[in-house]
Every structure is written in C-alpha cells, then in structure tokens.
CSV table of C-alpha atoms in Angstrom, one decimal:
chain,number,residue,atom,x,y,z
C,82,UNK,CA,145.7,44.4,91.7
C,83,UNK,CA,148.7,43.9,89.9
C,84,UNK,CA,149.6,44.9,86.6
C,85,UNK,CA,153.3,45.0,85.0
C,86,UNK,CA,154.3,47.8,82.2
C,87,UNK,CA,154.4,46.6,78.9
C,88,UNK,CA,156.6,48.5,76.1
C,89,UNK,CA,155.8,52.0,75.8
C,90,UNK,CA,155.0,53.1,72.8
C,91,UNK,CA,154.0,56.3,70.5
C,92,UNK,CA,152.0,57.7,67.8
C,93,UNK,CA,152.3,60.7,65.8
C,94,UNK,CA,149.3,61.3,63.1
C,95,UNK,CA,150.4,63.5,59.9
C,96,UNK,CA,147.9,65.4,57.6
C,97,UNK,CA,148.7,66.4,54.1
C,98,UNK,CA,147.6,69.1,52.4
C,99,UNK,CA,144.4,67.8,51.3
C,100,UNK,CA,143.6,67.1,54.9
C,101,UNK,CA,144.0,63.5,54.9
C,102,UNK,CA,145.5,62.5,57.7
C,103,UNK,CA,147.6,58.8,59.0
C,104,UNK,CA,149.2,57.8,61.8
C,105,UNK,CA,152.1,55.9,62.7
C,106,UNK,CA,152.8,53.8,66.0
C,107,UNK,CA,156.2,52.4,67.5
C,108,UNK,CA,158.0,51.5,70.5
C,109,UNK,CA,160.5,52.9,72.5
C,110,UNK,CA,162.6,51.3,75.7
C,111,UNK,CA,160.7,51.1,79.2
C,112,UNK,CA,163.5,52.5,80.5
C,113,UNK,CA,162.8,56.2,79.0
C,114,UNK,CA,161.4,58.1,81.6
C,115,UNK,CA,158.1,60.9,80.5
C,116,UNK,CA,160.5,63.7,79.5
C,117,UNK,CA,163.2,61.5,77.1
C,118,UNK,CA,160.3,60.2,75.1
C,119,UNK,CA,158.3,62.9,74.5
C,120,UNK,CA,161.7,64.8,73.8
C,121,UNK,CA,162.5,61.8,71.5
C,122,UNK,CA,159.0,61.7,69.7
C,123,UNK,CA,158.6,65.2,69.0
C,124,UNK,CA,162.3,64.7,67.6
C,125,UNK,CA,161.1,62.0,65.4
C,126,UNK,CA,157.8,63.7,64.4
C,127,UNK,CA,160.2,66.8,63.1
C,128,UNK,CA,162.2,64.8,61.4
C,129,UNK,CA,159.7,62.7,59.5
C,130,UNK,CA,158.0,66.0,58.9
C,131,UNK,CA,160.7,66.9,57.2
C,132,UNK,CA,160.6,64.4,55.1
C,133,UNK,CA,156.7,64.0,53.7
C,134,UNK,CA,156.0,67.6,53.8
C,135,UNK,CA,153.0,66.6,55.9
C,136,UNK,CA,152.2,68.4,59.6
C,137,UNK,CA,152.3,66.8,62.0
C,138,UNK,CA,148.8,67.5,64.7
C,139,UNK,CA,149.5,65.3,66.9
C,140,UNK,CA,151.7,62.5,68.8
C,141,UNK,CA,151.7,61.1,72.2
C,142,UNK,CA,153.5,58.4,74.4
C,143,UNK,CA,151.4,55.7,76.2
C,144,UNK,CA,152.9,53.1,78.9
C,145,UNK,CA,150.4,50.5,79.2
C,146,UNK,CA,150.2,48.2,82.6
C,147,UNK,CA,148.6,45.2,81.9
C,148,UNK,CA,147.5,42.5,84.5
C,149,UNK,CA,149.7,39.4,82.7
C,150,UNK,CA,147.7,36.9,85.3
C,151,UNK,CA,144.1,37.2,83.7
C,152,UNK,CA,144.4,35.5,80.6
C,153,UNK,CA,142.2,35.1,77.5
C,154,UNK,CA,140.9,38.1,75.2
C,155,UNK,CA,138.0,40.7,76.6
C,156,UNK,CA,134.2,40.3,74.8
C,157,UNK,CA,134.0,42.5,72.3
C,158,UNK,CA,130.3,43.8,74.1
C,159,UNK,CA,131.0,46.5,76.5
C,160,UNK,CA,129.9,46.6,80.5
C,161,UNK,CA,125.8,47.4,79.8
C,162,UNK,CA,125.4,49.6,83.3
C,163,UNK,CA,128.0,52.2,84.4
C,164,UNK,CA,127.5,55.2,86.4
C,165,UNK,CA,128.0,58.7,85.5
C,166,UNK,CA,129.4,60.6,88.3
C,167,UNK,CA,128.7,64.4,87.9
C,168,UNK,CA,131.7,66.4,89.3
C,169,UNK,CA,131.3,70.2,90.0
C,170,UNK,CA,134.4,72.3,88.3
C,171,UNK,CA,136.5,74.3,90.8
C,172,UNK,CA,136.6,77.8,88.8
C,173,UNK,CA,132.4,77.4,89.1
C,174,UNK,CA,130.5,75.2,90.4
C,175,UNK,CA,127.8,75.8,88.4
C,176,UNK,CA,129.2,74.2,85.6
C,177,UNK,CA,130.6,70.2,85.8
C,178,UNK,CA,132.6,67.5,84.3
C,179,UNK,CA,131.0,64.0,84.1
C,180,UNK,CA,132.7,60.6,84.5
C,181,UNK,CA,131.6,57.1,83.3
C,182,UNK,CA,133.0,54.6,86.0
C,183,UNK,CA,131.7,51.1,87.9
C,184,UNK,CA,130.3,51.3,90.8
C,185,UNK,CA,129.1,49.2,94.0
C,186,UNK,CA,125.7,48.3,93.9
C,187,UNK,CA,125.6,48.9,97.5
C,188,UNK,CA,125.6,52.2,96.9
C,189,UNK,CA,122.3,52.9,94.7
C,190,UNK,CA,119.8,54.7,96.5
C,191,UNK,CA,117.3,52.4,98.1
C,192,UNK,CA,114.6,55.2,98.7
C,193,UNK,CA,113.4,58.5,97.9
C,194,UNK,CA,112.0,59.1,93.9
C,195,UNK,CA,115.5,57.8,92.4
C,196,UNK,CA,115.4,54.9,93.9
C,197,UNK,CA,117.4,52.1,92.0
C,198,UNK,CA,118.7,55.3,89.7
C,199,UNK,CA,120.9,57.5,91.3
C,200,UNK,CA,123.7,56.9,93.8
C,201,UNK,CA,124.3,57.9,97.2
C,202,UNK,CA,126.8,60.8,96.8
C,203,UNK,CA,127.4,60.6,100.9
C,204,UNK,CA,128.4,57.3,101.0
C,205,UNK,CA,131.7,56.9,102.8
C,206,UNK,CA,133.4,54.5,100.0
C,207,UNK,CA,132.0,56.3,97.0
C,208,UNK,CA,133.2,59.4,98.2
C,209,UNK,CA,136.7,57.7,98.7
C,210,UNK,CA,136.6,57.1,95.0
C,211,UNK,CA,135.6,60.7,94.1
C,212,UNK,CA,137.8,62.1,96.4
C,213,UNK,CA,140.5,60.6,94.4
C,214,UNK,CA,139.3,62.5,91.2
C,215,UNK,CA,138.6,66.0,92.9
C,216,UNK,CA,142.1,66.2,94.4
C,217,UNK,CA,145.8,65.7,93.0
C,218,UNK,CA,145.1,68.2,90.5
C,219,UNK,CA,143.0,65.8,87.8
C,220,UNK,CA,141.0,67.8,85.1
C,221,UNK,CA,138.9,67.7,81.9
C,222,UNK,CA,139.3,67.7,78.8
C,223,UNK,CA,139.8,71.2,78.6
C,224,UNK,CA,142.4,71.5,81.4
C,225,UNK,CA,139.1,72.4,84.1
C,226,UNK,CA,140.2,71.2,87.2
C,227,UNK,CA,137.7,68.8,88.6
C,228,UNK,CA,136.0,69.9,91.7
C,229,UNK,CA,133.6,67.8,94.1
C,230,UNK,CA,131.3,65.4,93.7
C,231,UNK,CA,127.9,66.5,93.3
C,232,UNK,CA,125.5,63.5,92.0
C,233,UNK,CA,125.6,59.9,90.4
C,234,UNK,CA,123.4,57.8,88.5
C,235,UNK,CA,123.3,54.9,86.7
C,236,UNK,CA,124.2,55.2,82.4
C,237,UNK,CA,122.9,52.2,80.4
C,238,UNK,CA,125.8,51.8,77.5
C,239,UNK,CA,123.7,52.6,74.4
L,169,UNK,CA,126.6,63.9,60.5
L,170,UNK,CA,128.4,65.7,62.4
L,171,UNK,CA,126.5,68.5,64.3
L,172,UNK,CA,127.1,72.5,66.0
L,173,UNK,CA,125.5,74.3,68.4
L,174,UNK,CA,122.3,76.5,67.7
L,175,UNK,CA,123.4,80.4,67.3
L,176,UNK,CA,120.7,81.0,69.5
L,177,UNK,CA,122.2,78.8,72.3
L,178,UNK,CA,122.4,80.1,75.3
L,179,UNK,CA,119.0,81.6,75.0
L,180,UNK,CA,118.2,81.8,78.9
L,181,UNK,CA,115.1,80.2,78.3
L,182,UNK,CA,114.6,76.7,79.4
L,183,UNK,CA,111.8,73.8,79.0
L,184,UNK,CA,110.7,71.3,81.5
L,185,UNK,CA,110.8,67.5,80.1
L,186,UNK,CA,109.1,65.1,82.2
L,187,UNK,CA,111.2,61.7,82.1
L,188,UNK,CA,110.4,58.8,83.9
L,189,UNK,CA,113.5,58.0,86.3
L,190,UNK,CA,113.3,54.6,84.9
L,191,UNK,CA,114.3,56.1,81.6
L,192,UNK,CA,117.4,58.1,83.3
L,193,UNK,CA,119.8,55.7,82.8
L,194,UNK,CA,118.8,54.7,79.1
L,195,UNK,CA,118.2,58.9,78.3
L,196,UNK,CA,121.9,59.5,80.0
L,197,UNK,CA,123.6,56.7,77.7
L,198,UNK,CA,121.9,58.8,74.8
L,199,UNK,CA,123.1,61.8,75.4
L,200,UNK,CA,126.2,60.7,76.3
L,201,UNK,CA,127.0,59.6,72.7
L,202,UNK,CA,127.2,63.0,72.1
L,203,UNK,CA,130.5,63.6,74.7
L,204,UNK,CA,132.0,62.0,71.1
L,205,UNK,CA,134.6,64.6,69.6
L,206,UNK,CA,134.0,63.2,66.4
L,207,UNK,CA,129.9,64.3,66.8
L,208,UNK,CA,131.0,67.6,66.4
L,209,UNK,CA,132.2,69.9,63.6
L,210,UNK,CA,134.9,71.1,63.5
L,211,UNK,CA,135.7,74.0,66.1
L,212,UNK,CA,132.5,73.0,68.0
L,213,UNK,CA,133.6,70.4,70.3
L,214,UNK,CA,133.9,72.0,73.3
L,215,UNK,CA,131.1,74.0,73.3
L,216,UNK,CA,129.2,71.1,72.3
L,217,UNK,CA,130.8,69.0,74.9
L,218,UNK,CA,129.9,71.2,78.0
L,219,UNK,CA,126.4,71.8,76.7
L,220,UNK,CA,125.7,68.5,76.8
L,221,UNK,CA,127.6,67.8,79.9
L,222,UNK,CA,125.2,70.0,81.8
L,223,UNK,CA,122.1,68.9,80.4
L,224,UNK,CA,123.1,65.2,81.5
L,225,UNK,CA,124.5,66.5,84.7
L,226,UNK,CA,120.5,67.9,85.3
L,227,UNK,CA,119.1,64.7,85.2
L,228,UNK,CA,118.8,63.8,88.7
L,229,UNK,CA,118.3,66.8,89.8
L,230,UNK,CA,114.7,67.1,90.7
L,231,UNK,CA,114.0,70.6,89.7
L,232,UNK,CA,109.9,70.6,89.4
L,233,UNK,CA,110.0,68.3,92.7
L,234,UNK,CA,111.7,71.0,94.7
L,235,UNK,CA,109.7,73.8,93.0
L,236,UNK,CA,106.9,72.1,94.3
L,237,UNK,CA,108.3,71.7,97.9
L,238,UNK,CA,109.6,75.6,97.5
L,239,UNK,CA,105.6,75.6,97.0
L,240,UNK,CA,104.4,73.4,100.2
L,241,UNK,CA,107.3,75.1,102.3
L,242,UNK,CA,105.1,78.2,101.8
L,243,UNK,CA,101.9,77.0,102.1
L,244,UNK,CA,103.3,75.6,105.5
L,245,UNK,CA,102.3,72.2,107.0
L,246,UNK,CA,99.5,71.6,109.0
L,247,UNK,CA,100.4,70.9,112.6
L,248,UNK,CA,98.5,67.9,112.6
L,249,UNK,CA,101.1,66.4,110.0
L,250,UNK,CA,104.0,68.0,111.1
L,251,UNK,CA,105.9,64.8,112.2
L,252,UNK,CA,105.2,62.9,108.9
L,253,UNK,CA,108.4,62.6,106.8
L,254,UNK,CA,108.4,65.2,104.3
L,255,UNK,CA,108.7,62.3,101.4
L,256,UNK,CA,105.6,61.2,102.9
L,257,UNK,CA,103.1,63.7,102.8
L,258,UNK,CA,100.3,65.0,100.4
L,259,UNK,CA,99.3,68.6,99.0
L,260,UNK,CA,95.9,67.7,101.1
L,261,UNK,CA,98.5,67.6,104.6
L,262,UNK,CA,99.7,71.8,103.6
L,263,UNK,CA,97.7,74.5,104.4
L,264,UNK,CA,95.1,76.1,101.8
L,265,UNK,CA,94.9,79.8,100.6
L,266,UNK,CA,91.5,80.0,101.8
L,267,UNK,CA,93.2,78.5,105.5
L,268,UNK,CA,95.8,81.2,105.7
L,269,UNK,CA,92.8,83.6,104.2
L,270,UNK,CA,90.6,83.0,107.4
L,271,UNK,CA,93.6,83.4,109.7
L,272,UNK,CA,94.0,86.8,108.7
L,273,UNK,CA,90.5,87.3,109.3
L,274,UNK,CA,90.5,85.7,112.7
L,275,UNK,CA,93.5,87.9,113.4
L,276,UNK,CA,91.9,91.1,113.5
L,277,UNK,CA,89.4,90.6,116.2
L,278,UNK,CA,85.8,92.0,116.5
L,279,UNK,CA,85.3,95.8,117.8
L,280,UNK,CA,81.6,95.6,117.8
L,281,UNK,CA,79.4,92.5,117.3
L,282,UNK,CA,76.4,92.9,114.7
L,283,UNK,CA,73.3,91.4,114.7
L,284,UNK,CA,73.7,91.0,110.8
L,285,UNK,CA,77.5,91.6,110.3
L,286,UNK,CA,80.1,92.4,113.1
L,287,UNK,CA,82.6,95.1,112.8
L,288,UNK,CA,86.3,94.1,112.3
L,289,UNK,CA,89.0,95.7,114.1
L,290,UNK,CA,91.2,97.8,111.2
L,291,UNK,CA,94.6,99.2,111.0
L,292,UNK,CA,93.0,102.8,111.7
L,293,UNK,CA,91.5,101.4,114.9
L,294,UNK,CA,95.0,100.3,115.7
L,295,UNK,CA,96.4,103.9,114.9
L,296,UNK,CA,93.5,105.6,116.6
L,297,UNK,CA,94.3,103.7,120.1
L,298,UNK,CA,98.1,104.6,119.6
L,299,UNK,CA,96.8,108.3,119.3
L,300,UNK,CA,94.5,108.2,122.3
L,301,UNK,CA,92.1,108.5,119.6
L,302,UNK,CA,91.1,110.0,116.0
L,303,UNK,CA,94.5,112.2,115.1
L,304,UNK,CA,92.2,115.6,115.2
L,305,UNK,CA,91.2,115.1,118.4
L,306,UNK,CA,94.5,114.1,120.1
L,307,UNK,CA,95.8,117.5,118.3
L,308,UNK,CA,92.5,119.0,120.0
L,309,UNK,CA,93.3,117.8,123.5
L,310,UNK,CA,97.3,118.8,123.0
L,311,UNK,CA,96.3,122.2,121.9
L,312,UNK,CA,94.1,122.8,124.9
L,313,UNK,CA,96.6,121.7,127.4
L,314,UNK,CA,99.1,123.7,125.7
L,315,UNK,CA,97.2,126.9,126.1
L,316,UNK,CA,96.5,126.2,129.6
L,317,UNK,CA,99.9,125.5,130.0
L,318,UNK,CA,101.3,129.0,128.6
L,319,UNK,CA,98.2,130.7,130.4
L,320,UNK,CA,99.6,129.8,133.9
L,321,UNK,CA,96.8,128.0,134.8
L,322,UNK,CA,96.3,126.0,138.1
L,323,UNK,CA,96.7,122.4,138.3
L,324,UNK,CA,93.1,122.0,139.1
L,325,UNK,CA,91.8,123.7,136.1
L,326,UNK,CA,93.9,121.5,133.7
L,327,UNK,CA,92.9,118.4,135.7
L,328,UNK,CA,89.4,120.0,135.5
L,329,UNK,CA,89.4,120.5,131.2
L,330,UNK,CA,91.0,117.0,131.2
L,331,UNK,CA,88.5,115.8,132.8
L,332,UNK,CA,85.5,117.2,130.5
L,333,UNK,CA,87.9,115.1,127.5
L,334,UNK,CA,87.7,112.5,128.8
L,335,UNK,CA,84.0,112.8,129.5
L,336,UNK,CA,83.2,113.5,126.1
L,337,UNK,CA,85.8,111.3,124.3
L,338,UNK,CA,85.0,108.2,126.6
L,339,UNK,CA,83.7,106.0,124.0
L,340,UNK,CA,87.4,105.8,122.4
L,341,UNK,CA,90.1,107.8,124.5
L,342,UNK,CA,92.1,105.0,126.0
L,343,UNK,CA,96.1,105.0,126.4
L,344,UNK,CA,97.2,107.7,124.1
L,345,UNK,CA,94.3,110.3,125.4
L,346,UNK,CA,95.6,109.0,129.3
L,347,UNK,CA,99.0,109.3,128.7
L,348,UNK,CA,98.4,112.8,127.4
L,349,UNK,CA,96.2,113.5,130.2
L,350,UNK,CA,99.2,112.5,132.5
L,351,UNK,CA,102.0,114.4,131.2
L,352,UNK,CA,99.4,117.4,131.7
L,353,UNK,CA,98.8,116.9,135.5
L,354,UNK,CA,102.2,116.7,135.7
L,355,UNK,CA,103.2,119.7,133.9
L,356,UNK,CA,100.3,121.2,136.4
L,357,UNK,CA,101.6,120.3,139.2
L,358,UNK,CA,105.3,121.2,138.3
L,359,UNK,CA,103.6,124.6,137.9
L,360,UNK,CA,101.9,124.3,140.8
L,361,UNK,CA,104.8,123.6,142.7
L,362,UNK,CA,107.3,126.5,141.1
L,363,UNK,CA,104.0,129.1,142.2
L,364,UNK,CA,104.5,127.8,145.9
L,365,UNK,CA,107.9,128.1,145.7
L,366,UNK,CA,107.9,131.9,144.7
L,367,UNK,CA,105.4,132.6,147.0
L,368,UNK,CA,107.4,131.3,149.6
L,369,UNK,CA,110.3,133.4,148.4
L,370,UNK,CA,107.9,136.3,148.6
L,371,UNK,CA,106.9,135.4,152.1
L,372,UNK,CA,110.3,135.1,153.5
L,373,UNK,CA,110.3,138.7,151.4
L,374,UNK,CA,107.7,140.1,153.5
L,375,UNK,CA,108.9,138.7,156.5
L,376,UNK,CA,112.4,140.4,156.2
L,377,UNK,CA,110.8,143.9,156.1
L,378,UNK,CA,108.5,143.3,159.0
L,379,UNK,CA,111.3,142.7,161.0
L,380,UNK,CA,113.5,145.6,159.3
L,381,UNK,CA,110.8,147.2,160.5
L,382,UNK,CA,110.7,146.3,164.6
L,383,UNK,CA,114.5,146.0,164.8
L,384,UNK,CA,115.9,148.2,162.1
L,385,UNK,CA,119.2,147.6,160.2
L,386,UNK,CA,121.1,145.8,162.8
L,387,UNK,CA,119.9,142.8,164.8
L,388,UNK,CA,119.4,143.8,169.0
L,389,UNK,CA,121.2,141.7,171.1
L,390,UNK,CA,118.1,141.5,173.6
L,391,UNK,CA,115.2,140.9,173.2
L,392,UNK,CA,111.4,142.5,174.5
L,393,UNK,CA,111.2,140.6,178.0
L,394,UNK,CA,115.1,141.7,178.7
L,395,UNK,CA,113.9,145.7,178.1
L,396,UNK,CA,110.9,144.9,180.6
L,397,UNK,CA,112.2,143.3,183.4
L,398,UNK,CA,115.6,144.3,183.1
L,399,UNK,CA,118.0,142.1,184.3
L,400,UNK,CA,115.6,140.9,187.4
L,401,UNK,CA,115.3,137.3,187.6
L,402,UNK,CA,111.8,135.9,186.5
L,403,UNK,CA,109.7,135.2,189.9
L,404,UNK,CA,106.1,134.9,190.3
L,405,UNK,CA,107.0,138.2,192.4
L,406,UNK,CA,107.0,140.1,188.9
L,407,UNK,CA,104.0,138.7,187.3
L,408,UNK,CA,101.4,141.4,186.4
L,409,UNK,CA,98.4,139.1,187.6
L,410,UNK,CA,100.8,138.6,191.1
L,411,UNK,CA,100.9,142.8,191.0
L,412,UNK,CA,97.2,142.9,189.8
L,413,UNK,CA,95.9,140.9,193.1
C-alpha cells in the first residue's frame, strides 16, 4: 500500500439565525502540522464570524492520502457485502460499538447454525485486525473507548 | 422523517423475533441505516444510535438456541449419546422428566415387598435408623439406662434391661438402638470397675486393722517362728512330729 498526502484542507459550516446553515472548504500548506491548522482554522472561522454574524457549529481539517498509482474514477455503487464487527466498550461490556469493514472470506464460519453468516471471531488474522481497533486508544462516536471484539457477521449494503 | 426514541424505551421487557440467519445480513444492512445522524431528531442521536447498535449487535447471538441448551444441560444427556457432538444431538438423545421421575423412585429402595404394592423406603425410615429407631423409643431406652445409671446398678443388670430392648424392639433397633446399648455397657462396666476399686480400698482398710490388731502400733522386728524357737537353728531335731515320736 502506498498512498501520498494530497493538500490538506478545511471546512467550517455557519448557521444563521434562521437556522440555515452553509459551509465553506479551502486549503491550507501540507507543511502545517495538526496543531497550526486547527489554530489557523478556528482563527479563520472567528474572523469570518465576525463578519456574517452567523455561528459558526463546526470546522475541521482533513489530510487526505491518496494512492496516485490506481487510476480511473471509483463506481458510483458501493461494495454489496461488508461485515459488521461488534466491538464490546471498555467502561461496560455489556454495551458495544459496531464497525462496517471488508473482510477475508476465509474467515466466515464454515459450520455451526451461522454458517456462511457470521465470522470466526478466534481467527488469528481477524483478530489481528480487531486488535488494531481495541488498542491505541480508538473510540466511538461518543468518545467510548472501544473494547474487544465480541462477534462479526456479514451486512448486505441496503 | 426523522425519528426519537419511545418514552417508554428502556422498558425491560424484551420480544423474541425469529429471523432466518439467511436474512441476517440483509436485516443488519436495515438497521444499520438507522446509525445515520441525520435519522434522528434533533438531540436524539445518540440515544438512538446506541439503541440500535445493540439490537444489531444481538443478531448473532443465539439467545433462544442457548436457552434451549440451558434446557438440555439440565435435562442431562443420556449416556448412551454422551460422545455425540453437542451440535449434533436431538431433544429425543436428553433425558425425560418422567426418566429423572423414576430414578427418584428407584432411589429409595423397597423396605417390604407387597403382594399388591411394596412399601418404599421414606425419609422417616432414614431418621428412624439414625435414631436406633422411632424418636420416642430411643428417648425410652436413654431414659432407662439413665436411671440405671444414677441407681448404681450392676453392669449385669443394665446389660440385662438392654437386652429385653432389644428383644422387644428387634423388628427395627439397628445402629442407633446398638450404639446406645454400647455406651451403656460401658458406662456399666466403668461402674463396675470404680465399685472394685473401692472395695479394694476397703479391703486393704480391713487388712490394716487386722494387723493393728496382732502387732499393735509399731511393726516387730521378728516374727512368730523367731519367738518359738528362739534363736536355735531349724533342725529336724526341733520338729514337733520329731518330739511327738
């Protein structure tokens, strides 16, 4: 795998008081680091504030990697199969975060009553995937860190 | 439209929707349009998020097919089927009620056999032979050996009136009534014993005076034979039968 940064870029979206809202995009160098962007943005965003009277609820700074090799546009029609990995949380594990992510067919289950549905949550390279997610500190939505794997199964994209 | 969750969610209370695991993957894709932020009113996303989360989360999990192994486990496995894979056996390869039922049955064990119905061993029967036999008869044979205990009997009347017990009580007096009967026999002979000893004591009593009596206060240095012969040498020349002829 090997994809190349593109040009960062940022987006700050406005509402007015009738609580319409836009949004507005733009670059910045990819030699700002994390902190002199999002010090720069939320500069930018004050300022523009400033200007419409709108609020600003929200901005962010992306740095796309793209692989500049593979050529040609995606299809518009999405992969039809994923699988949906359930993770427990770590606070409980009676509650769980769910992740939509490819998969090796090689690890369906071949037996047992989900057969050909769910995964095999013990398999050594699946669980080097979600091992990935459960550690370095990766969470939710919601700021839940997640915890360990518990099942999988296939998700038909609907 | 954009949707919130019921007031009455969580209500506790849960249903149990059969779905084809074929249809998991197309159900799970479903429900998973509703992860969308913009499904949601405003305010309600995360609530709505994790409620849904955990409702696909559920969806391999099996639930009625381990209640109904929680079910089997109970009911037990018959040994005749106890090396078949568990994903390979039938409700028919468990154990019935009616099995376990007659097991019980079995268990107890027939005290007398009928020649219309047999009589089945009971929990009383149990706590009758730990008694040594009905609880107001052991208190009957206690009480007995008690009083001839505290009367100072002799061992041989106690072995004699645990005897006549177990005489009369011999159609149910086994370890309890025995054990009781031992401890008694014991006790007798204990008493038995401490009697000799004191009439030893008074023996040696008696003795004492007797010879208080011949000798007096002080112990003699002599002795009878000494006073008669003096301090003559035994010969046959000083035997009375040598003197008689």
């Amino acid at each position: 795998m090997s994809l190349d940064l593109q040009q960062p870029t940022y987006r700050i979206t406005f509402r007015d008081a009738n609580g319409d809202s836009s949004s507005i995009r733009g670059w910045f160098p990819k030699t700002w680091n994390e902190a002199t962007a999002m010090a720069a943005v939320a500069g930018l965003a004050n300022t523009l504030s400033g200007i419409s009277g709108a609020v600003v609820v929200h901005y962010s700074v992306t740095y796309p990697y793209k692989d500049l090799a593979i050529s040609g546009r995606s299809n518009l029609s999405v992969i039809p199969v994923l699988s949906r990995y359930i993770f427990q949380l770590s606070s409980d594990s009676t509650l769980h975060e769910s992740i939509l992510a490819p998969f090796d067919v090689s690890w369906v289950e071949t037996s047992g009553p989900l057969a050909g549905i769910a995964l095999d949550v013990t398999n050594s390279d699946l669980l080097a995937f979600t091992g990935v997610i459960s550690s370095d500190g990766w969470c939710n939505e919601f700021g839940d860190d997640i915890g360990d794997v518990e099942s999988a199964h296939l998700e038909e994209t609907v | 439209m954009r949707v919130q969750l019921p007031e009455a969610y969580p209500s506790g209370t849960c249903v149990l929707v059969p779905i084809d695991t074929g249809l998991v993957p197309l159900i799970s894709g479903v429900l998973a349009q509703m992860l969308a932020a913009h499904r949601w009113k405003a305010g309600e996303y995360e609530n709505g998020y994790r409620a849904i989360t955990e409702v696909i989360a559920a969806m391999t999990s099996l639930c009625a097919q381990q209640l109904v192994q929680e079910i089997r486990d109970l009911r037990g496995v018959m040994p005749a089927y106890a090396s078949t894979p568990v994903d390979e056996r039938t409700s028919a390869m468990y154990n019935s009620l009616n099995d376990l039922n007659q097991w019980l049955l079995d268990m107890r064990g027939i005290m007398s056999d009928g020649w219309f119905t047999d009589t089945y061993t009971t929990l009383k029967d149990v706590v009758q032979v730990q008694r040594g036999t009905d609880q107001s008869t052991a208190a009957s044979i206690w009480g007995v050996v008690r009083e001839a205990l505290l009367a100072g009997s002799s061992g041989a009347s106690i072995i004699d009136i645990i005897a006549g017990f177990l005489e009369e009580q011999e159609s149910t007096a086994v370890q309890g009534g025995l054990l009781a009967s031992l401890l008694a026999v014991t006790a007798a002979n204990a008493g038995i014993v401490q009697a000799m000893g004191i009439s030893i004591l008074d023996m040696q009593g008696r003795l004492n005076d007797v010879l208080l009596a011949l000798r007096g206060a002080t112990a003699p240095d002599d002795n009878i034979l000494l006073a008669l012969r003096g301090g003559l040498d035994v010969s046959a020349g000083l035997s009375i039968a040598e003197q008689l002829t």
